[in-house]
XYZ file of N, CA and C in Angstrom:
522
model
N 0.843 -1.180 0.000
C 0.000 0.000 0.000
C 0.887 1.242 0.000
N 0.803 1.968 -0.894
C 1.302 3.615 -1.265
C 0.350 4.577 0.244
N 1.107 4.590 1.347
C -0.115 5.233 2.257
C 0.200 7.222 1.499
N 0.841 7.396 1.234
C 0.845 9.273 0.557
C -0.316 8.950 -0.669
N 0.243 8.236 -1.417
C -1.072 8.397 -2.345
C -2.362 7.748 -2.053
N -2.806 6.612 -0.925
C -3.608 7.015 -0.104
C -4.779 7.541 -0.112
N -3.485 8.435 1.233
C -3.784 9.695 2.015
C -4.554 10.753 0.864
N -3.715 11.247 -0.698
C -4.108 12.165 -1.527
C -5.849 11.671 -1.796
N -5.833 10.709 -2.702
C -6.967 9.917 -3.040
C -7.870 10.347 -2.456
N -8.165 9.965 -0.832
C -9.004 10.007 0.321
C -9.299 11.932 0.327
N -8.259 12.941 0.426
C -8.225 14.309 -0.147
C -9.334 14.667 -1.642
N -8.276 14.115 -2.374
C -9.304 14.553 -3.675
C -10.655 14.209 -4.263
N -10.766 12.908 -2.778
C -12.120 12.273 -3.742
C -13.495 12.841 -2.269
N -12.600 13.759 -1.234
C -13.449 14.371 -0.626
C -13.909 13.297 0.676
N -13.309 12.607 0.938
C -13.527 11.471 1.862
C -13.061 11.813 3.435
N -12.207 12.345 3.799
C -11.739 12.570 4.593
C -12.742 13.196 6.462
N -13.693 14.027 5.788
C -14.716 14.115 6.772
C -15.494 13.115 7.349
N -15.813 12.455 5.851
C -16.718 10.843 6.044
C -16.099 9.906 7.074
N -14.828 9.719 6.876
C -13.905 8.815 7.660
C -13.788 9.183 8.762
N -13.520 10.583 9.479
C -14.059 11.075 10.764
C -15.430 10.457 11.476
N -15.974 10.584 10.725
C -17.491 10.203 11.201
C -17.933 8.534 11.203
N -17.013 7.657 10.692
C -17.405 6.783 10.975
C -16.729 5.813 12.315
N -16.978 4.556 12.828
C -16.989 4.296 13.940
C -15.514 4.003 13.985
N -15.273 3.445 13.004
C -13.608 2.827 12.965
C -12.867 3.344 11.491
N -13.149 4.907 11.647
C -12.628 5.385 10.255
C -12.761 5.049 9.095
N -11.946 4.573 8.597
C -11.705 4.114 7.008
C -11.477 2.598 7.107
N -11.674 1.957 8.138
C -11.455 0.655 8.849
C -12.952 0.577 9.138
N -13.588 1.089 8.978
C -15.135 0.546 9.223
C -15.539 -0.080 7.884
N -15.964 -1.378 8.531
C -16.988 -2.386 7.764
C -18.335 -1.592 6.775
N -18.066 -1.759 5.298
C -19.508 -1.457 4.967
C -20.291 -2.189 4.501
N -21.703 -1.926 4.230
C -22.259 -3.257 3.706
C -23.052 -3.825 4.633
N -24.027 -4.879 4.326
C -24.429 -5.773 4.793
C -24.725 -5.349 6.486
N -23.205 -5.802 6.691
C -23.247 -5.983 8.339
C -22.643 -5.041 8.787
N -22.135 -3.522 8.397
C -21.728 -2.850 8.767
C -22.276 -1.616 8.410
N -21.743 -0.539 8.433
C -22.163 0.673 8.278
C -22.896 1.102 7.078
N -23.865 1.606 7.063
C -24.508 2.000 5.550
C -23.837 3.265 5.203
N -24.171 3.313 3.976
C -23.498 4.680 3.292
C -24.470 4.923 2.908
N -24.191 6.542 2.449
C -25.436 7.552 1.704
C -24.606 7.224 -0.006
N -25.885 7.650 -0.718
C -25.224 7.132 -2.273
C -24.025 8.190 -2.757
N -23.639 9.226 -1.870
C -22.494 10.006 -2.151
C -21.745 9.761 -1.744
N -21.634 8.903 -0.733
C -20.315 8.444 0.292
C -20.053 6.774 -0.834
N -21.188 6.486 -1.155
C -21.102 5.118 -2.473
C -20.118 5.188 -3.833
N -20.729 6.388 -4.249
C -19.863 7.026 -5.380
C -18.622 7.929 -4.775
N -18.021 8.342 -3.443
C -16.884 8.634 -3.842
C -15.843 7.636 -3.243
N -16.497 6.918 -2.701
C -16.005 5.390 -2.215
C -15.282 4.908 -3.827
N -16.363 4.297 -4.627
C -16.006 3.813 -5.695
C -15.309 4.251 -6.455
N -15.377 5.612 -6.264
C -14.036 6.828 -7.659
C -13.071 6.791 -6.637
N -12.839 6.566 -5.483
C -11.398 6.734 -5.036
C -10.441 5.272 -5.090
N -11.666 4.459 -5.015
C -10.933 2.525 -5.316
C -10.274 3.037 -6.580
N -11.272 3.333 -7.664
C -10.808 3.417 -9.056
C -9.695 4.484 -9.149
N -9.782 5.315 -8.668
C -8.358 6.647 -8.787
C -6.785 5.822 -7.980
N -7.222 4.952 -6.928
C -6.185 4.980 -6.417
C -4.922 3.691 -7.149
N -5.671 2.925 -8.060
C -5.354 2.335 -9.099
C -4.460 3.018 -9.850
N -3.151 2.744 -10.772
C -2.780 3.564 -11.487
C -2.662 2.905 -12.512
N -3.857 3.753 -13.432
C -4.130 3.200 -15.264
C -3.689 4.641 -15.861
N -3.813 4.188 -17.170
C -3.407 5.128 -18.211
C -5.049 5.653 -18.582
N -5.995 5.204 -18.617
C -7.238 5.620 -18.601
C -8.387 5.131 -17.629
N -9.401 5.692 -17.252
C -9.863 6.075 -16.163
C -11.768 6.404 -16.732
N -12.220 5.230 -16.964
C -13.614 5.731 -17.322
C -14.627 5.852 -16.203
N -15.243 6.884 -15.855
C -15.862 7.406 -14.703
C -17.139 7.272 -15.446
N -18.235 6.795 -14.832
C -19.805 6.308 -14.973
C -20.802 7.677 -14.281
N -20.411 8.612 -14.546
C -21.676 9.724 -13.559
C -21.141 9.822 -12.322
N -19.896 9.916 -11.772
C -19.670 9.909 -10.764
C -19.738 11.232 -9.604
N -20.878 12.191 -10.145
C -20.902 13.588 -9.560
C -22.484 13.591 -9.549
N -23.197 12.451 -9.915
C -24.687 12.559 -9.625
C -24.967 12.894 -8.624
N -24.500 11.748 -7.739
C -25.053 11.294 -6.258
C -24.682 12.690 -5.459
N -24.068 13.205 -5.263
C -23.218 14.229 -4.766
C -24.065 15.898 -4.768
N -23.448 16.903 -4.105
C -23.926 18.144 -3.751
C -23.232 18.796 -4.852
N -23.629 19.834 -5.320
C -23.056 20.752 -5.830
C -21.582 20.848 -5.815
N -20.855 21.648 -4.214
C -20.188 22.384 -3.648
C -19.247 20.707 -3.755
N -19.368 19.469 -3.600
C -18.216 18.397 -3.637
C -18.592 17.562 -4.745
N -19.174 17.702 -5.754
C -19.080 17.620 -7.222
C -17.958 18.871 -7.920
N -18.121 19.974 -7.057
C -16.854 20.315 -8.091
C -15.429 20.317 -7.621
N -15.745 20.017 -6.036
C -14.155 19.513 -5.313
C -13.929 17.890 -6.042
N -14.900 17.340 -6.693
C -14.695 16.125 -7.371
C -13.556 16.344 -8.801
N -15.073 16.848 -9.274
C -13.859 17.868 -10.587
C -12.635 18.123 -10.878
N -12.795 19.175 -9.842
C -11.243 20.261 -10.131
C -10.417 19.057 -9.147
N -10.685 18.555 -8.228
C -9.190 18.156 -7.551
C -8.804 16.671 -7.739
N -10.033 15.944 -8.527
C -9.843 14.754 -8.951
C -9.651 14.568 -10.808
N -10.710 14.397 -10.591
C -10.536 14.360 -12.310
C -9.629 15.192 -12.939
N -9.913 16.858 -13.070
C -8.848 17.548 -13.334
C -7.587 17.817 -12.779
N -7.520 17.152 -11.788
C -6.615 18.080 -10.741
C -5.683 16.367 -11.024
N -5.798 15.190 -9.804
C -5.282 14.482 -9.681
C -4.829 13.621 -10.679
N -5.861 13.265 -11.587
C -5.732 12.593 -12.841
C -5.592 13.094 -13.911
N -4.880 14.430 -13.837
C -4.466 15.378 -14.724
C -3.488 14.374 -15.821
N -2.945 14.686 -16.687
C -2.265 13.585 -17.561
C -2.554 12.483 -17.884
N -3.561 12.000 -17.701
C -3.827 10.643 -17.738
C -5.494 10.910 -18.680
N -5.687 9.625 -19.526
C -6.862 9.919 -20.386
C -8.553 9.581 -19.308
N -9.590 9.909 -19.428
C -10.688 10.183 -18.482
C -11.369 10.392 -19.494
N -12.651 9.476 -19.766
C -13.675 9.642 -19.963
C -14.923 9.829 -19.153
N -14.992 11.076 -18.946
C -16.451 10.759 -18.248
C -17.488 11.177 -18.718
N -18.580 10.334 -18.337
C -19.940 10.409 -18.572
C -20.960 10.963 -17.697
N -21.379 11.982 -17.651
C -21.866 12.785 -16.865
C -22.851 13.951 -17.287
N -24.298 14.173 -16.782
C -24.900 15.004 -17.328
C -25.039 16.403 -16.561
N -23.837 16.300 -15.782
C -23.891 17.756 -15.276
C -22.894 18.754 -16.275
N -24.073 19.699 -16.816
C -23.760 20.581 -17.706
C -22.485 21.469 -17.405
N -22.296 21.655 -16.527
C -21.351 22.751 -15.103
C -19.968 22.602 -15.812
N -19.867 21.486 -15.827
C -18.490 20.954 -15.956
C -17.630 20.619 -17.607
N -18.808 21.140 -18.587
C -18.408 20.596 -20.221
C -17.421 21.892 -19.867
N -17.385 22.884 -19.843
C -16.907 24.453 -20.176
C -14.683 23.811 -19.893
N -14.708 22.844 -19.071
C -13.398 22.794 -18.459
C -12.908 21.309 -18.978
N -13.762 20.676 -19.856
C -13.396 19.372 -20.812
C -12.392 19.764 -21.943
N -11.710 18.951 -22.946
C -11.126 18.935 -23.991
C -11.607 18.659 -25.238
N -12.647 17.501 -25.028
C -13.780 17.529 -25.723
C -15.484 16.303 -25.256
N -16.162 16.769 -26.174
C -17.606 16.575 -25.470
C -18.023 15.585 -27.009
N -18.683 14.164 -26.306
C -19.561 13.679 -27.849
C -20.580 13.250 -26.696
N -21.931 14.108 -27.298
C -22.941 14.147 -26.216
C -23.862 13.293 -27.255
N -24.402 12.420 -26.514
C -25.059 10.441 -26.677
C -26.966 10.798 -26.623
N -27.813 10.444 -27.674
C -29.044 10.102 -27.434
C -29.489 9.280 -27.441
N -30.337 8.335 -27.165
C -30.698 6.619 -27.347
C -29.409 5.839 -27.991
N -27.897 6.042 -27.719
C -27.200 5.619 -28.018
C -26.682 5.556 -29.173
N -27.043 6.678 -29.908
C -25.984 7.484 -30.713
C -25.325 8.819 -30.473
N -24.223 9.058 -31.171
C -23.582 10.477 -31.036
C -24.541 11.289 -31.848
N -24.852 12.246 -31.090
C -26.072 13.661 -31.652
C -24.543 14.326 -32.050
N -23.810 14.720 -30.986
C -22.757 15.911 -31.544
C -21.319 15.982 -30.848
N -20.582 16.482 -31.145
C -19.423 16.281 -30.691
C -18.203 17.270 -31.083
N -17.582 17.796 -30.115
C -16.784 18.745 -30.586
C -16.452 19.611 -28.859
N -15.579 20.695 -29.263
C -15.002 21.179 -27.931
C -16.260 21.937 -27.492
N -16.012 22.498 -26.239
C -17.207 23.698 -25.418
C -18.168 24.332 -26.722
N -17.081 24.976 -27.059
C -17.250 26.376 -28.221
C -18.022 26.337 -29.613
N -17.249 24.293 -29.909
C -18.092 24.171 -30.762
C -19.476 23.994 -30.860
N -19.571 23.519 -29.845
C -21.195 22.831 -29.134
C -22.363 23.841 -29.408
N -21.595 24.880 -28.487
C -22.245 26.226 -27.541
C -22.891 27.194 -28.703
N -22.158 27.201 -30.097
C -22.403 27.677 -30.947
C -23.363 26.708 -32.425
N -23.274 25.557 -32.090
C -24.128 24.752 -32.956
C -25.477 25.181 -33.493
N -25.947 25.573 -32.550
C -27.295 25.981 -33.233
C -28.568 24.834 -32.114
N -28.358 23.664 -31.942
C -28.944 22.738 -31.058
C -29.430 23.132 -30.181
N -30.955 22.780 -29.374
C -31.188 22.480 -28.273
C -29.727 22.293 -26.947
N -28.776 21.416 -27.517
C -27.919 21.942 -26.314
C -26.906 22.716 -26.371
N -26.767 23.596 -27.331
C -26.200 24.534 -27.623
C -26.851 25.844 -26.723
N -28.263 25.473 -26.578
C -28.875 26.376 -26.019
C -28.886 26.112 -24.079
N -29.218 24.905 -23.816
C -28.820 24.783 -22.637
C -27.201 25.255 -22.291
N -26.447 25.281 -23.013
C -24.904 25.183 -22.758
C -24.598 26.559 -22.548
N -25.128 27.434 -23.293
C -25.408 28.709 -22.907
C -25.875 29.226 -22.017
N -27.302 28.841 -21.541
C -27.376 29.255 -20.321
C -26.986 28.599 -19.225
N -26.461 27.562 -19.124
C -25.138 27.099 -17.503
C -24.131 28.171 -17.433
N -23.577 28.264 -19.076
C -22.103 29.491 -18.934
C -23.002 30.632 -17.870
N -24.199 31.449 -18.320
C -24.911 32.371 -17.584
C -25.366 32.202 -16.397
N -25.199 30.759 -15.704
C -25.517 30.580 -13.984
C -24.458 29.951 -14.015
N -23.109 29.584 -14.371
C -22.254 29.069 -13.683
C -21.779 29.661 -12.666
N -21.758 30.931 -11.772
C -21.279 31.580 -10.579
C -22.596 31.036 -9.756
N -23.755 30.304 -10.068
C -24.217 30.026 -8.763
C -25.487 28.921 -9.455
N -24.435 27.162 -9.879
C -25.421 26.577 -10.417
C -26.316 25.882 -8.772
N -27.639 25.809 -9.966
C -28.718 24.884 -9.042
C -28.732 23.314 -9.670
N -28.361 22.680 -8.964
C -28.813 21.039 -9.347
C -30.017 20.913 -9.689
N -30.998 21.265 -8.948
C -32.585 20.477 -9.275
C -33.008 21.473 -10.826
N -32.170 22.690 -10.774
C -32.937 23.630 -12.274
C -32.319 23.042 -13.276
N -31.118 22.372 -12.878
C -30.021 21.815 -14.057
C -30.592 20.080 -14.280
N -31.360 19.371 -12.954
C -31.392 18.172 -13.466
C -33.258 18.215 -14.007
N -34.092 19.756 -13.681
C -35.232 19.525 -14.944
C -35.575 20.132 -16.328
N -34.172 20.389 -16.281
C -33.424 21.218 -18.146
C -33.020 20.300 -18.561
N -32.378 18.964 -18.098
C -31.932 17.758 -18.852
C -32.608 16.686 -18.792
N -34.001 16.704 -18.154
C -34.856 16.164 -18.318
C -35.813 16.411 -19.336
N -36.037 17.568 -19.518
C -36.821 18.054 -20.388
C -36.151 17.775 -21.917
N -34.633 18.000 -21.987
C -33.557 17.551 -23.111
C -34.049 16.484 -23.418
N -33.891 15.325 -22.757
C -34.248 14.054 -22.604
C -35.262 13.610 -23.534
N -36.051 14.126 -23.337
C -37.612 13.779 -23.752
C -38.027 14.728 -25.167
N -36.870 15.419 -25.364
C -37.138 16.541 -26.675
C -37.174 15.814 -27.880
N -37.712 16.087 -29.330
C -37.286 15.538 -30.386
C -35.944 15.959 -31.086
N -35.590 14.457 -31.597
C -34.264 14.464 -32.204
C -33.853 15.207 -33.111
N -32.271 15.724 -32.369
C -31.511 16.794 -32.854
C -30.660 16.779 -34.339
N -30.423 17.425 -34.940
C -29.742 16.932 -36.242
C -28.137 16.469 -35.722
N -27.570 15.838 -36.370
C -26.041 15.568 -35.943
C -25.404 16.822 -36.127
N -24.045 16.976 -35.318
C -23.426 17.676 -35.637
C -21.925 17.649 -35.620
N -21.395 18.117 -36.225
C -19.501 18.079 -36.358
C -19.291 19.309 -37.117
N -18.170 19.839 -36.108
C -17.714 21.008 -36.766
C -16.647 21.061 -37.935
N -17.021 22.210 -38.336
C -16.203 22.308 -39.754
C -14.979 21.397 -39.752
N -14.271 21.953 -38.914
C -12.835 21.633 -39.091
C -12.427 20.101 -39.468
N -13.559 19.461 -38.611
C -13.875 18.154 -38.562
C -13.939 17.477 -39.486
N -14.679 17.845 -40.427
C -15.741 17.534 -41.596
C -14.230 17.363 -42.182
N -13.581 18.716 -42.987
C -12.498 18.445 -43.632
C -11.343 17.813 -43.122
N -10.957 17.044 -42.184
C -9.934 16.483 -41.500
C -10.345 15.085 -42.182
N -11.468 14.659 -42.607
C -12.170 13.372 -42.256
C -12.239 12.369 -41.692
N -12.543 13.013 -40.321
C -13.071 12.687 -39.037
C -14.542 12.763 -38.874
């Protein structure tokens, strides 16, 4: 066991309070016969097993659902971006908050690619989420989860968007 990287892990994945609070720290039993968890203490349980692993890529499943605002973006910035900086990360995630600080975005409908391309390209598409993407940039100094998760609900249920790829794209042939 690496106890510094650890120690970081347990830091970046926001764990460290949790482990205070439980009976035998980070040595407490979960599960079954031991301590229950809340589904945020579930998911950063599971992204810190997976972070503390060292791969060359790193596919994260929604791992900022379960979670508050205010430690979804200590998730963010000090994990994903921060800790696993250099290393490739796919994540899948429908919190809008966070496309603006990606490299790039191929956003999925009934399991095809609708569109794909950086922030800028998106934001300017012309799309339904071109239009949501716009207004997160305009509440990003003070997003709401529940306004953000019934704007992507409503996405959800919209009729289908035309594809999209930006220029540059097109002629690369990509």
């Amino acid at each position: 066991m690496d106890k510094q990287r650890y120690k970081e892990v347990v830091r970046v994945c926001a764990l460290e309070d949790d482990f205070k609070l439980f009976p035998r720290g980070d040595k407490t039993q979960v599960g079954e016969h031991g301590h229950s968890l809340s589904g945020g203490q579930r998911a950063r349980i599971n992204l810190a097993r997976a972070v503390y692993r060292r791969a060359d890529i790193y596919l994260l499943d929604d791992p900022l659902s379960a979670v508050d605002t205010h430690v979804g973006r200590h998730l963010f910035e000090d994990c994903i971006t921060g800790f696993l900086s250099g290393k490739i990360v796919i994540l899948c995630t429908h919190q809008l908050q966070y496309l603006n600080n990606v490299e790039f975005i191929i956003m999925m409908k009934n399991g095809a690619i609708r569109a794909q391309g950086t922030f800028g390209d998106l934001q300017n598409c012309g799309t339904e989420l071109s239009e949501l993407m716009k207004d997160e940039v305009e509440n990003e100094e003070n997003p709401v989860k529940d306004q953000l998760q019934r704007r992507l609900s409503i996405h959800s249920t919209a009729s289908e968007e035309e594809f999209y790829v930006p220029e540059e794209m097109k002629s690369k042939g990509k």
